[in-house]
mmCIF file of C-alpha atoms and ligand atoms in Angstrom:
data_model
loop_
_atom_site.group_PDB
_atom_site.id
_atom_site.type_symbol
_atom_site.label_atom_id
_atom_site.label_comp_id
_atom_site.label_asym_id
_atom_site.label_seq_id
_atom_site.Cartn_x
_atom_site.Cartn_y
_atom_site.Cartn_z
ATOM 1 C CA UNK Z 1 0.374 -86.686 12.519
ATOM 2 C CA UNK Z 2 3.193 -85.392 10.631
ATOM 3 C CA UNK Z 3 4.389 -81.910 12.153
ATOM 4 C CA UNK Z 4 5.495 -79.589 9.492
ATOM 5 C CA UNK Z 5 8.123 -77.035 9.876
ATOM 6 C CA UNK Z 6 7.264 -73.442 8.275
ATOM 7 C CA UNK Z 7 9.419 -70.679 7.981
ATOM 8 C CA UNK Z 8 8.349 -67.057 8.993
ATOM 9 C CA UNK Z 9 7.686 -66.585 4.956
ATOM 10 C CA UNK Z 10 4.877 -69.043 4.973
ATOM 11 C CA UNK Z 11 2.110 -67.285 6.722
ATOM 12 C CA UNK Z 12 -0.174 -68.230 3.555
ATOM 13 C CA UNK Z 13 0.370 -71.994 4.674
ATOM 14 C CA UNK Z 14 -0.230 -71.809 8.457
ATOM 15 C CA UNK Z 15 -3.555 -69.580 7.760
ATOM 16 C CA UNK Z 16 -4.785 -72.478 5.542
ATOM 17 C CA UNK Z 17 -3.866 -74.897 8.094
ATOM 18 C CA UNK Z 18 -6.137 -73.084 10.659
ATOM 19 C CA UNK Z 19 -8.946 -72.183 8.151
ATOM 20 C CA UNK Z 20 -9.346 -75.785 7.840
ATOM 21 C CA UNK Z 21 -9.535 -76.193 11.547
ATOM 22 C CA UNK Z 22 -5.930 -77.446 12.193
ATOM 23 C CA UNK Z 23 -3.438 -76.489 14.716
ATOM 24 C CA UNK Z 24 -0.095 -74.420 14.035
ATOM 25 C CA UNK Z 25 2.331 -73.280 16.761
ATOM 26 C CA UNK Z 26 3.036 -69.580 16.098
ATOM 27 C CA UNK Z 27 5.812 -67.403 17.295
ATOM 28 C CA UNK Z 28 4.599 -64.365 19.522
ATOM 29 C CA UNK Z 29 6.842 -61.924 21.151
ATOM 30 C CA UNK Z 30 5.976 -63.519 24.642
ATOM 31 C CA UNK Z 31 6.174 -67.002 23.910
ATOM 32 C CA UNK Z 32 5.525 -69.480 21.325
ATOM 33 C CA UNK Z 33 1.544 -69.851 20.949
ATOM 34 C CA UNK Z 34 -0.576 -73.257 19.807
ATOM 35 C CA UNK Z 35 -3.174 -71.500 17.591
ATOM 36 C CA UNK Z 36 -6.403 -72.859 16.316
ATOM 37 C CA UNK Z 37 -9.424 -70.709 14.741
ATOM 38 C CA UNK Z 38 -11.211 -69.181 17.879
ATOM 39 C CA UNK Z 39 -14.602 -69.173 16.518
ATOM 40 C CA UNK Z 40 -14.186 -72.993 15.276
ATOM 41 C CA UNK Z 41 -14.963 -74.718 19.070
ATOM 42 C CA UNK Z 42 -14.169 -78.294 17.237
ATOM 43 C CA UNK Z 43 -10.320 -76.952 16.321
ATOM 44 C CA UNK Z 44 -10.194 -75.423 19.561
ATOM 45 C CA UNK Z 45 -10.808 -78.463 21.358
ATOM 46 C CA UNK Z 46 -7.994 -79.986 19.595
ATOM 47 C CA UNK Z 47 -5.599 -77.787 21.368
ATOM 48 C CA UNK Z 48 -6.587 -79.040 24.871
ATOM 49 C CA UNK Z 49 -6.102 -82.599 23.612
ATOM 50 C CA UNK Z 50 -2.556 -81.646 22.178
ATOM 51 C CA UNK Z 51 -1.325 -80.148 24.921
ATOM 52 C CA UNK Z 52 -2.957 -82.290 27.812
ATOM 53 C CA UNK Z 53 -4.625 -79.266 29.010
ATOM 54 C CA UNK Z 54 -7.582 -79.420 31.661
ATOM 55 C CA UNK Z 55 -10.831 -78.240 29.467
ATOM 56 C CA UNK Z 56 -11.629 -75.770 32.287
ATOM 57 C CA UNK Z 57 -8.754 -73.617 31.722
ATOM 58 C CA UNK Z 58 -9.827 -70.985 29.249
ATOM 59 C CA UNK Z 59 -7.756 -69.555 26.313
ATOM 60 C CA UNK Z 60 -6.766 -66.170 25.379
ATOM 61 C CA UNK Z 61 -7.865 -64.995 21.724
ATOM 62 C CA UNK Z 62 -5.446 -63.077 19.937
ATOM 63 C CA UNK Z 63 -6.275 -60.299 17.309
ATOM 64 C CA UNK Z 64 -4.609 -58.243 14.840
ATOM 65 C CA UNK Z 65 -6.701 -55.579 14.323
ATOM 66 C CA UNK Z 66 -8.769 -53.534 17.073
ATOM 67 C CA UNK Z 67 -12.081 -53.977 15.190
ATOM 68 C CA UNK Z 68 -11.900 -57.832 15.455
ATOM 69 C CA UNK Z 69 -12.812 -57.148 19.178
ATOM 70 C CA UNK Z 70 -16.096 -56.627 18.583
ATOM 71 C CA UNK Z 71 -17.076 -60.124 17.612
ATOM 72 C CA UNK Z 72 -15.287 -61.180 21.059
ATOM 73 C CA UNK Z 73 -16.968 -59.192 23.551
ATOM 74 C CA UNK Z 74 -20.209 -57.695 24.697
ATOM 75 C CA UNK Z 75 -18.907 -54.608 26.279
ATOM 76 C CA UNK Z 76 -15.683 -52.514 25.711
ATOM 77 C CA UNK Z 77 -15.301 -50.214 28.727
ATOM 78 C CA UNK Z 78 -13.150 -46.962 28.838
ATOM 79 C CA UNK Z 79 -10.363 -48.804 30.821
ATOM 80 C CA UNK Z 80 -9.916 -51.276 28.002
ATOM 81 C CA UNK Z 81 -9.557 -48.940 25.423
ATOM 82 C CA UNK Z 82 -6.983 -47.004 27.506
ATOM 83 C CA UNK Z 83 -5.179 -49.981 28.013
ATOM 84 C CA UNK Z 84 -5.671 -50.959 24.298
ATOM 85 C CA UNK Z 85 -4.244 -47.868 23.015
ATOM 86 C CA UNK Z 86 -1.063 -47.736 25.172
ATOM 87 C CA UNK Z 87 0.088 -51.480 25.192
ATOM 88 C CA UNK Z 88 -1.507 -53.215 21.983
ATOM 89 C CA UNK Z 89 0.255 -54.500 20.322
ATOM 90 C CA UNK Z 90 2.161 -55.953 23.253
ATOM 91 C CA UNK Z 91 2.070 -58.516 26.116
ATOM 92 C CA UNK Z 92 -1.169 -57.789 27.618
ATOM 93 C CA UNK Z 93 -4.105 -59.592 27.661
ATOM 94 C CA UNK Z 94 -7.558 -58.197 29.033
ATOM 95 C CA UNK Z 95 -10.432 -59.897 30.315
ATOM 96 C CA UNK Z 96 -13.880 -58.668 29.538
ATOM 97 C CA UNK Z 97 -17.525 -60.008 29.211
ATOM 98 C CA UNK Z 98 -17.674 -62.570 26.086
ATOM 99 C CA UNK Z 99 -20.201 -62.307 23.287
ATOM 100 C CA UNK Z 100 -22.404 -65.274 22.127
ATOM 101 C CA UNK Z 101 -20.039 -65.879 19.428
ATOM 102 C CA UNK Z 102 -16.780 -67.333 21.561
ATOM 103 C CA UNK Z 103 -17.100 -71.037 21.523
ATOM 104 C CA UNK Z 104 -17.584 -72.311 25.062
ATOM 105 C CA UNK Z 105 -14.085 -74.310 24.619
ATOM 106 C CA UNK Z 106 -12.285 -71.048 24.535
ATOM 107 C CA UNK Z 107 -14.174 -69.544 27.647
ATOM 108 C CA UNK Z 108 -13.721 -72.773 29.748
ATOM 109 C CA UNK Z 109 -17.522 -72.283 30.426
ATOM 110 C CA UNK Z 110 -16.928 -69.024 32.111
ATOM 111 C CA UNK Z 111 -19.037 -65.611 30.905
ATOM 112 C CA UNK Z 112 -15.715 -63.552 30.054
ATOM 113 C CA UNK Z 113 -12.868 -64.073 27.281
ATOM 114 C CA UNK Z 114 -9.384 -62.957 27.539
ATOM 115 C CA UNK Z 115 -8.156 -61.109 24.193
ATOM 116 C CA UNK Z 116 -4.543 -59.921 23.435
ATOM 117 C CA UNK Z 117 -3.182 -58.024 20.165
ATOM 118 C CA UNK Z 118 0.449 -59.361 19.953
ATOM 119 C CA UNK Z 119 3.059 -57.096 18.494
ATOM 120 C CA UNK Z 120 4.719 -59.982 16.581
ATOM 121 C CA UNK Z 121 4.373 -59.158 13.038
ATOM 122 C CA UNK Z 122 4.247 -63.179 12.030
ATOM 123 C CA UNK Z 123 1.421 -64.003 14.238
ATOM 124 C CA UNK Z 124 -0.575 -60.880 13.332
ATOM 125 C CA UNK Z 125 -0.151 -61.890 9.487
ATOM 126 C CA UNK Z 126 -1.507 -65.395 10.370
ATOM 127 C CA UNK Z 127 -4.575 -63.798 11.968
ATOM 128 C CA UNK Z 128 -5.296 -61.496 9.011
ATOM 129 C CA UNK Z 129 -5.086 -64.394 6.959
ATOM 130 C CA UNK Z 130 -7.315 -66.633 8.889
ATOM 131 C CA UNK Z 131 -9.172 -65.091 11.697
ATOM 132 C CA UNK Z 132 -8.803 -64.420 15.914
ATOM 133 C CA UNK Z 133 -6.650 -67.082 17.118
ATOM 134 C CA UNK Z 134 -7.513 -69.183 20.490
ATOM 135 C CA UNK Z 135 -3.644 -69.837 21.315
ATOM 136 C CA UNK Z 136 -2.107 -70.843 24.775
ATOM 137 C CA UNK Z 137 1.572 -71.508 25.223
ATOM 138 C CA UNK Z 138 2.786 -74.060 22.776
ATOM 139 C CA UNK Z 139 4.081 -76.692 25.611
ATOM 140 C CA UNK Z 140 2.897 -79.846 26.996
ATOM 141 C CA UNK Z 141 0.721 -78.891 29.871
ATOM 142 C CA UNK Z 142 2.632 -78.458 33.028
ATOM 143 C CA UNK Z 143 6.106 -77.966 31.328
ATOM 144 C CA UNK Z 144 7.877 -74.642 30.768
ATOM 145 C CA UNK Z 145 6.648 -72.464 28.206
ATOM 146 C CA UNK Z 146 8.612 -72.557 24.684
ATOM 147 C CA UNK Z 147 10.476 -69.278 23.535
ATOM 148 C CA UNK Z 148 11.863 -70.915 20.045
ATOM 149 C CA UNK Z 149 10.644 -73.328 17.591
ATOM 150 C CA UNK Z 150 12.755 -76.230 18.914
ATOM 151 C CA UNK Z 151 11.408 -75.947 22.513
ATOM 152 C CA UNK Z 152 7.792 -76.535 20.557
ATOM 153 C CA UNK Z 153 9.273 -79.255 18.511
ATOM 154 C CA UNK Z 154 10.461 -81.362 21.447
ATOM 155 C CA UNK Z 155 7.039 -80.956 22.976
ATOM 156 C CA UNK Z 156 4.804 -81.132 20.226
ATOM 157 C CA UNK Z 157 6.092 -83.216 17.328
ATOM 158 C CA UNK Z 158 3.441 -85.727 16.041
ATOM 159 C CA UNK Z 159 0.763 -83.849 17.838
ATOM 160 C CA UNK Z 160 -0.173 -80.630 15.805
ATOM 161 C CA UNK Z 161 -0.032 -79.843 12.155
ATOM 162 C CA UNK Z 162 2.554 -77.202 11.818
ATOM 163 C CA UNK Z 163 5.310 -74.790 13.632
ATOM 164 C CA UNK Z 164 6.367 -71.666 12.390
ATOM 165 C CA UNK Z 165 10.092 -70.918 12.893
ATOM 166 C CA UNK Z 166 9.999 -67.308 14.162
ATOM 167 C CA UNK Z 167 13.252 -67.242 16.052
ATOM 168 C CA UNK Z 168 13.676 -66.564 19.884
ATOM 169 C CA UNK Z 169 10.511 -64.863 21.747
ATOM 170 C CA UNK Z 170 11.646 -61.305 23.208
ATOM 171 C CA UNK Z 171 9.724 -60.932 25.954
ATOM 172 C CA UNK Z 172 10.036 -64.368 27.166
ATOM 173 C CA UNK Z 173 7.177 -65.068 29.794
ATOM 174 C CA UNK Z 174 3.480 -65.069 29.087
ATOM 175 C CA UNK Z 175 1.443 -61.914 28.626
ATOM 176 C CA UNK Z 176 0.429 -59.914 31.471
ATOM 177 C CA UNK Z 177 -3.342 -60.652 32.355
ATOM 178 C CA UNK Z 178 -5.753 -58.131 33.822
ATOM 179 C CA UNK Z 179 -9.606 -58.769 34.225
ATOM 180 C CA UNK Z 180 -11.758 -55.410 33.460
ATOM 181 C CA UNK Z 181 -14.535 -57.852 34.104
ATOM 182 C CA UNK Z 182 -14.229 -56.990 37.735
ATOM 183 C CA UNK Z 183 -14.207 -53.556 39.817
ATOM 184 C CA UNK Z 184 -11.522 -52.682 40.594
ATOM 185 C CA UNK Z 185 -9.598 -54.340 37.870
ATOM 186 C CA UNK Z 186 -7.586 -57.306 38.963
ATOM 187 C CA UNK Z 187 -4.095 -58.620 38.156
ATOM 188 C CA UNK Z 188 -4.293 -62.202 37.506
ATOM 189 C CA UNK Z 189 -1.112 -62.689 35.965
ATOM 190 C CA UNK Z 190 2.103 -60.573 35.838
ATOM 191 C CA UNK Z 191 3.975 -60.340 32.491
ATOM 192 C CA UNK Z 192 6.166 -57.936 30.356
ATOM 193 C CA UNK Z 193 3.535 -55.170 30.931
ATOM 194 C CA UNK Z 194 4.086 -54.346 34.829
ATOM 195 C CA UNK Z 195 1.459 -53.437 37.361
ATOM 196 C CA UNK Z 196 3.154 -49.939 37.942
ATOM 197 C CA UNK Z 197 2.482 -49.381 34.130
ATOM 198 C CA UNK Z 198 -1.003 -50.597 34.596
ATOM 199 C CA UNK Z 199 -1.763 -48.574 37.485
ATOM 200 C CA UNK Z 200 -0.170 -45.407 35.753
ATOM 201 C CA UNK Z 201 -2.662 -45.690 32.803
ATOM 202 C CA UNK Z 202 -5.856 -46.629 34.416
ATOM 203 C CA UNK Z 203 -5.443 -46.066 38.275
ATOM 204 C CA UNK Z 204 -6.186 -48.720 40.932
ATOM 205 C CA UNK Z 205 -5.480 -52.055 40.138
ATOM 206 C CA UNK Z 206 -5.465 -55.126 42.712
ATOM 207 C CA UNK Z 207 -3.117 -57.854 42.513
ATOM 208 C CA UNK Z 208 -4.846 -61.333 42.929
ATOM 209 C CA UNK Z 209 -3.584 -63.049 45.661
ATOM 210 C CA UNK Z 210 -2.556 -66.320 43.529
ATOM 211 C CA UNK Z 211 0.023 -64.349 41.968
ATOM 212 C CA UNK Z 212 2.437 -64.660 44.741
ATOM 213 C CA UNK Z 213 0.457 -67.326 47.066
ATOM 214 C CA UNK Z 214 -0.530 -71.115 46.415
ATOM 215 C CA UNK Z 215 -4.400 -70.991 46.413
ATOM 216 C CA UNK Z 216 -5.341 -72.565 49.755
ATOM 217 C CA UNK Z 217 -7.256 -75.817 49.962
ATOM 218 C CA UNK Z 218 -11.214 -75.348 48.347
ATOM 219 C CA UNK Z 219 -10.380 -71.733 47.359
ATOM 220 C CA UNK Z 220 -11.671 -70.657 43.819
ATOM 221 C CA UNK Z 221 -8.894 -69.509 41.473
ATOM 222 C CA UNK Z 222 -9.722 -65.946 39.733
ATOM 223 C CA UNK Z 223 -7.720 -67.403 36.813
ATOM 224 C CA UNK Z 224 -8.524 -71.159 36.223
ATOM 225 C CA UNK Z 225 -4.856 -71.688 34.963
ATOM 226 C CA UNK Z 226 -3.568 -70.599 38.640
ATOM 227 C CA UNK Z 227 -4.999 -73.751 40.298
ATOM 228 C CA UNK Z 228 -2.646 -75.990 37.852
ATOM 229 C CA UNK Z 229 1.094 -77.209 38.283
ATOM 230 C CA UNK Z 230 2.865 -74.995 35.882
ATOM 231 C CA UNK Z 231 6.238 -74.170 34.478
ATOM 232 C CA UNK Z 232 7.789 -77.137 36.001
ATOM 233 C CA UNK Z 233 11.251 -78.594 34.740
ATOM 234 C CA UNK Z 234 12.046 -82.369 36.171
ATOM 235 C CA UNK Z 235 14.848 -80.833 38.296
ATOM 236 C CA UNK Z 236 13.881 -79.760 41.903
ATOM 237 C CA UNK Z 237 14.190 -75.648 41.689
ATOM 238 C CA UNK Z 238 14.932 -74.138 44.875
ATOM 239 C CA UNK Z 239 15.051 -70.412 45.301
ATOM 240 C CA UNK Z 240 17.514 -68.744 47.518
ATOM 241 C CA UNK Z 241 16.393 -65.237 49.275
ATOM 242 C CA UNK Z 242 19.555 -63.268 50.388
ATOM 243 C CA UNK Z 243 22.279 -61.082 49.132
ATOM 244 C CA UNK Z 244 25.200 -62.139 46.945
ATOM 245 C CA UNK Z 245 27.808 -63.249 49.180
ATOM 246 C CA UNK Z 246 25.434 -65.444 51.197
ATOM 247 C CA UNK Z 247 23.854 -66.889 47.806
ATOM 248 C CA UNK Z 248 27.505 -67.777 46.454
ATOM 249 C CA UNK Z 249 28.632 -69.406 49.967
ATOM 250 C CA UNK Z 250 25.378 -71.207 50.094
ATOM 251 C CA UNK Z 251 25.548 -72.911 46.626
ATOM 252 C CA UNK Z 252 29.269 -73.753 46.861
ATOM 253 C CA UNK Z 253 28.719 -75.527 49.859
ATOM 254 C CA UNK Z 254 25.715 -77.482 48.754
ATOM 255 C CA UNK Z 255 26.856 -77.693 44.899
ATOM 256 C CA UNK Z 256 27.132 -81.396 43.557
ATOM 257 C CA UNK Z 257 27.498 -83.039 40.185
ATOM 258 C CA UNK Z 258 23.754 -83.398 39.724
ATOM 259 C CA UNK Z 259 23.244 -79.211 40.510
ATOM 260 C CA UNK Z 260 23.244 -76.347 38.655
ATOM 261 C CA UNK Z 261 22.476 -72.560 39.276
ATOM 262 C CA UNK Z 262 20.622 -70.268 37.518
ATOM 263 C CA UNK Z 263 23.398 -67.586 38.105
ATOM 264 C CA UNK Z 264 23.712 -63.661 37.608
ATOM 265 C CA UNK Z 265 26.244 -62.698 34.814
ATOM 266 C CA UNK Z 266 28.449 -61.017 37.692
ATOM 267 C CA UNK Z 267 28.742 -64.037 39.423
ATOM 268 C CA UNK Z 268 30.662 -65.774 36.397
ATOM 269 C CA UNK Z 269 34.161 -67.848 37.718
ATOM 270 C CA UNK Z 270 32.728 -67.515 41.301
ATOM 271 C CA UNK Z 271 30.404 -70.625 41.295
ATOM 272 C CA UNK Z 272 31.812 -73.962 41.633
ATOM 273 C CA UNK Z 273 29.125 -76.197 40.004
ATOM 274 C CA UNK Z 274 27.425 -75.973 36.572
ATOM 275 C CA UNK Z 275 26.256 -72.118 35.868
ATOM 276 C CA UNK Z 276 23.157 -71.074 33.474
ATOM 277 C CA UNK Z 277 23.594 -67.529 33.136
ATOM 278 C CA UNK Z 278 20.343 -65.651 33.290
ATOM 279 C CA UNK Z 279 21.441 -62.281 32.845
ATOM 280 C CA UNK Z 280 22.749 -59.371 35.261
ATOM 281 C CA UNK Z 281 21.268 -58.774 38.564
ATOM 282 C CA UNK Z 282 19.559 -55.568 37.782
ATOM 283 C CA UNK Z 283 18.336 -56.783 34.359
ATOM 284 C CA UNK Z 284 14.887 -58.426 34.920
ATOM 285 C CA UNK Z 285 14.067 -58.270 31.271
ATOM 286 C CA UNK Z 286 16.810 -60.135 30.234
ATOM 287 C CA UNK Z 287 16.190 -62.729 33.011
ATOM 288 C CA UNK Z 288 12.829 -63.025 31.684
ATOM 289 C CA UNK Z 289 13.574 -63.747 28.380
ATOM 290 C CA UNK Z 290 15.996 -66.589 29.586
ATOM 291 C CA UNK Z 291 14.146 -68.096 32.264
ATOM 292 C CA UNK Z 292 12.152 -70.848 30.292
ATOM 293 C CA UNK Z 293 15.316 -71.793 28.061
ATOM 294 C CA UNK Z 294 17.196 -72.055 31.246
ATOM 295 C CA UNK Z 295 14.966 -74.452 32.723
ATOM 296 C CA UNK Z 296 14.684 -76.685 29.663
ATOM 297 C CA UNK Z 297 18.737 -76.421 29.493
ATOM 298 C CA UNK Z 298 18.744 -77.726 33.189
ATOM 299 C CA UNK Z 299 16.588 -80.638 32.232
ATOM 300 C CA UNK Z 300 18.442 -81.664 29.218
ATOM 301 C CA UNK Z 301 21.770 -81.287 31.003
ATOM 302 C CA UNK Z 302 20.069 -83.962 33.602
ATOM 303 C CA UNK Z 303 20.335 -81.737 36.514
ATOM 304 C CA UNK Z 304 18.559 -82.669 39.546
ATOM 305 C CA UNK Z 305 18.726 -79.539 41.611
ATOM 306 C CA UNK Z 306 18.805 -76.246 40.320
ATOM 307 C CA UNK Z 307 19.257 -73.333 42.724
ATOM 308 C CA UNK Z 308 18.026 -70.013 41.713
ATOM 309 C CA UNK Z 309 17.906 -66.268 43.393
ATOM 310 C CA UNK Z 310 14.636 -65.214 44.480
ATOM 311 C CA UNK Z 311 13.514 -62.046 42.542
ATOM 312 C CA UNK Z 312 12.172 -58.897 43.930
ATOM 313 C CA UNK Z 313 8.376 -58.534 43.356
ATOM 314 C CA UNK Z 314 8.882 -55.180 41.508
ATOM 315 C CA UNK Z 315 8.562 -54.423 37.729
ATOM 316 C CA UNK Z 316 9.235 -57.413 35.381
ATOM 317 C CA UNK Z 317 10.308 -58.921 38.828
ATOM 318 C CA UNK Z 318 7.053 -59.961 39.638
ATOM 319 C CA UNK Z 319 6.504 -61.934 36.317
ATOM 320 C CA UNK Z 320 9.770 -63.831 37.222
ATOM 321 C CA UNK Z 321 8.723 -64.272 40.914
ATOM 322 C CA UNK Z 322 5.464 -65.680 39.795
ATOM 323 C CA UNK Z 323 7.003 -68.156 37.424
ATOM 324 C CA UNK Z 324 9.788 -69.179 39.485
ATOM 325 C CA UNK Z 325 7.934 -69.562 42.615
ATOM 326 C CA UNK Z 326 5.718 -72.190 40.962
ATOM 327 C CA UNK Z 327 8.410 -73.970 39.153
ATOM 328 C CA UNK Z 328 10.003 -73.989 42.909
ATOM 329 C CA UNK Z 329 6.625 -75.525 44.327
ATOM 330 C CA UNK Z 330 6.784 -72.463 46.482
ATOM 331 C CA UNK Z 331 9.877 -73.780 48.285
ATOM 332 C CA UNK Z 332 12.513 -70.555 49.244
ATOM 333 C CA UNK Z 333 15.132 -70.871 51.614
ATOM 334 C CA UNK Z 334 15.843 -67.567 53.448
ATOM 335 C CA UNK Z 335 19.610 -67.161 53.804
HETATM 336 P P1 AMP N 1 -1.799 -69.645 28.751
HETATM 337 O O1 AMP N 1 -2.668 -68.918 27.423
HETATM 338 O O2 AMP N 1 -1.597 -71.304 28.889
HETATM 339 O O3 AMP N 1 -0.677 -68.887 29.059
HETATM 340 O O4 AMP N 1 -2.867 -69.262 29.690
HETATM 341 C C1 AMP N 1 -4.017 -68.018 29.603
HETATM 342 C C2 AMP N 1 -4.070 -67.932 31.124
HETATM 343 O O5 AMP N 1 -5.060 -66.769 31.354
HETATM 344 C C3 AMP N 1 -4.757 -68.985 32.088
HETATM 345 O O6 AMP N 1 -4.072 -68.789 33.360
HETATM 346 C C4 AMP N 1 -6.208 -68.951 32.174
HETATM 347 O O7 AMP N 1 -6.578 -69.339 33.134
HETATM 348 C C5 AMP N 1 -6.239 -67.369 32.025
HETATM 349 N N1 AMP N 1 -7.463 -66.583 31.521
HETATM 350 C C6 AMP N 1 -7.907 -67.263 30.089
HETATM 351 N N2 AMP N 1 -9.032 -66.632 29.759
HETATM 352 C C7 AMP N 1 -9.494 -66.281 31.178
HETATM 353 C C8 AMP N 1 -10.956 -65.694 31.444
HETATM 354 N N3 AMP N 1 -11.878 -65.518 31.052
HETATM 355 N N4 AMP N 1 -10.936 -65.608 32.934
HETATM 356 C C9 AMP N 1 -10.110 -65.601 33.883
HETATM 357 N N5 AMP N 1 -8.752 -65.981 33.262
HETATM 358 C C10 AMP N 1 -8.699 -66.346 32.196
HETATM 359 MG MG1 MG N 2 0.860 -71.957 29.157
#
């Protein structure tokens, strides 16, 4: 299959492909999504094939107007209304009991559906011109999520119908996922909307154990995605936990030709091996924006070992920690 590159203005073409049951990679503010018509089960099934994604890992449905949620869910409780009002369009996905119209391919056989309204105007235009879109990240299953059109092309060329080039994703990590199908509400994946913001809006929110810990064997995942290998570059990523001087001393005494460091801006010139600048130490938003690009850069450079700072589990730091701990296969060295 030939993969066509579309500009941000070619949303008519993108919508036509989707209405015909095809696949288009669409920019969103979190990461690029691989989109199909969410109400067309056959089209949605192609997403799993293109990505190599296990069929039991459900997809997020993207809407552009609040009225579109009616056809997707069987209940829209007060807490969902509050969260939608406060955080949509934006990087927050809400899980609710699903309607009969949601195909089994979208829900992965669960009786719930994940819904989000992106803020990205290109994504919203495509949705308005076609339908609600089922869209996971537009990467090959297991590899880091794409934050620009080139990342998508590198993974998906020949496997999908088209890619819209909408520049760099702003948030850089996937949406926050909260389940409102359980009581109290449960954070299944941290993202650009923080758990602190969620608690301020709706009160108690439990953080699912799998957000920061590996699943124990035999344990059932609240979010099926959490049981799969994720965000992993080819390089061996190692998280280092310790203050600035200890970090510098460790990487400088362990650096080699095949080693790269995801470094803070303040560390420029202080590290002896290849540095990939991930942002200022106190700027988790920039670090999130650059994380997946940095992991891809490390692979393009052929590095075998990548050292990175272990983020604090607060604010957007929790989203970084969740991705980096998986990229590192849960390997952390305490300095
Ligand atoms: P992705 O779109 O690849 O960023 O992944 C979406 C994430 O949301 C995955 O971790 C899914 O397992 C999770 N998810 C989607 N739908 C549901 C659902 N109905 N219940 C629980 N988790 C879900
Ligand atoms: Mg993904």
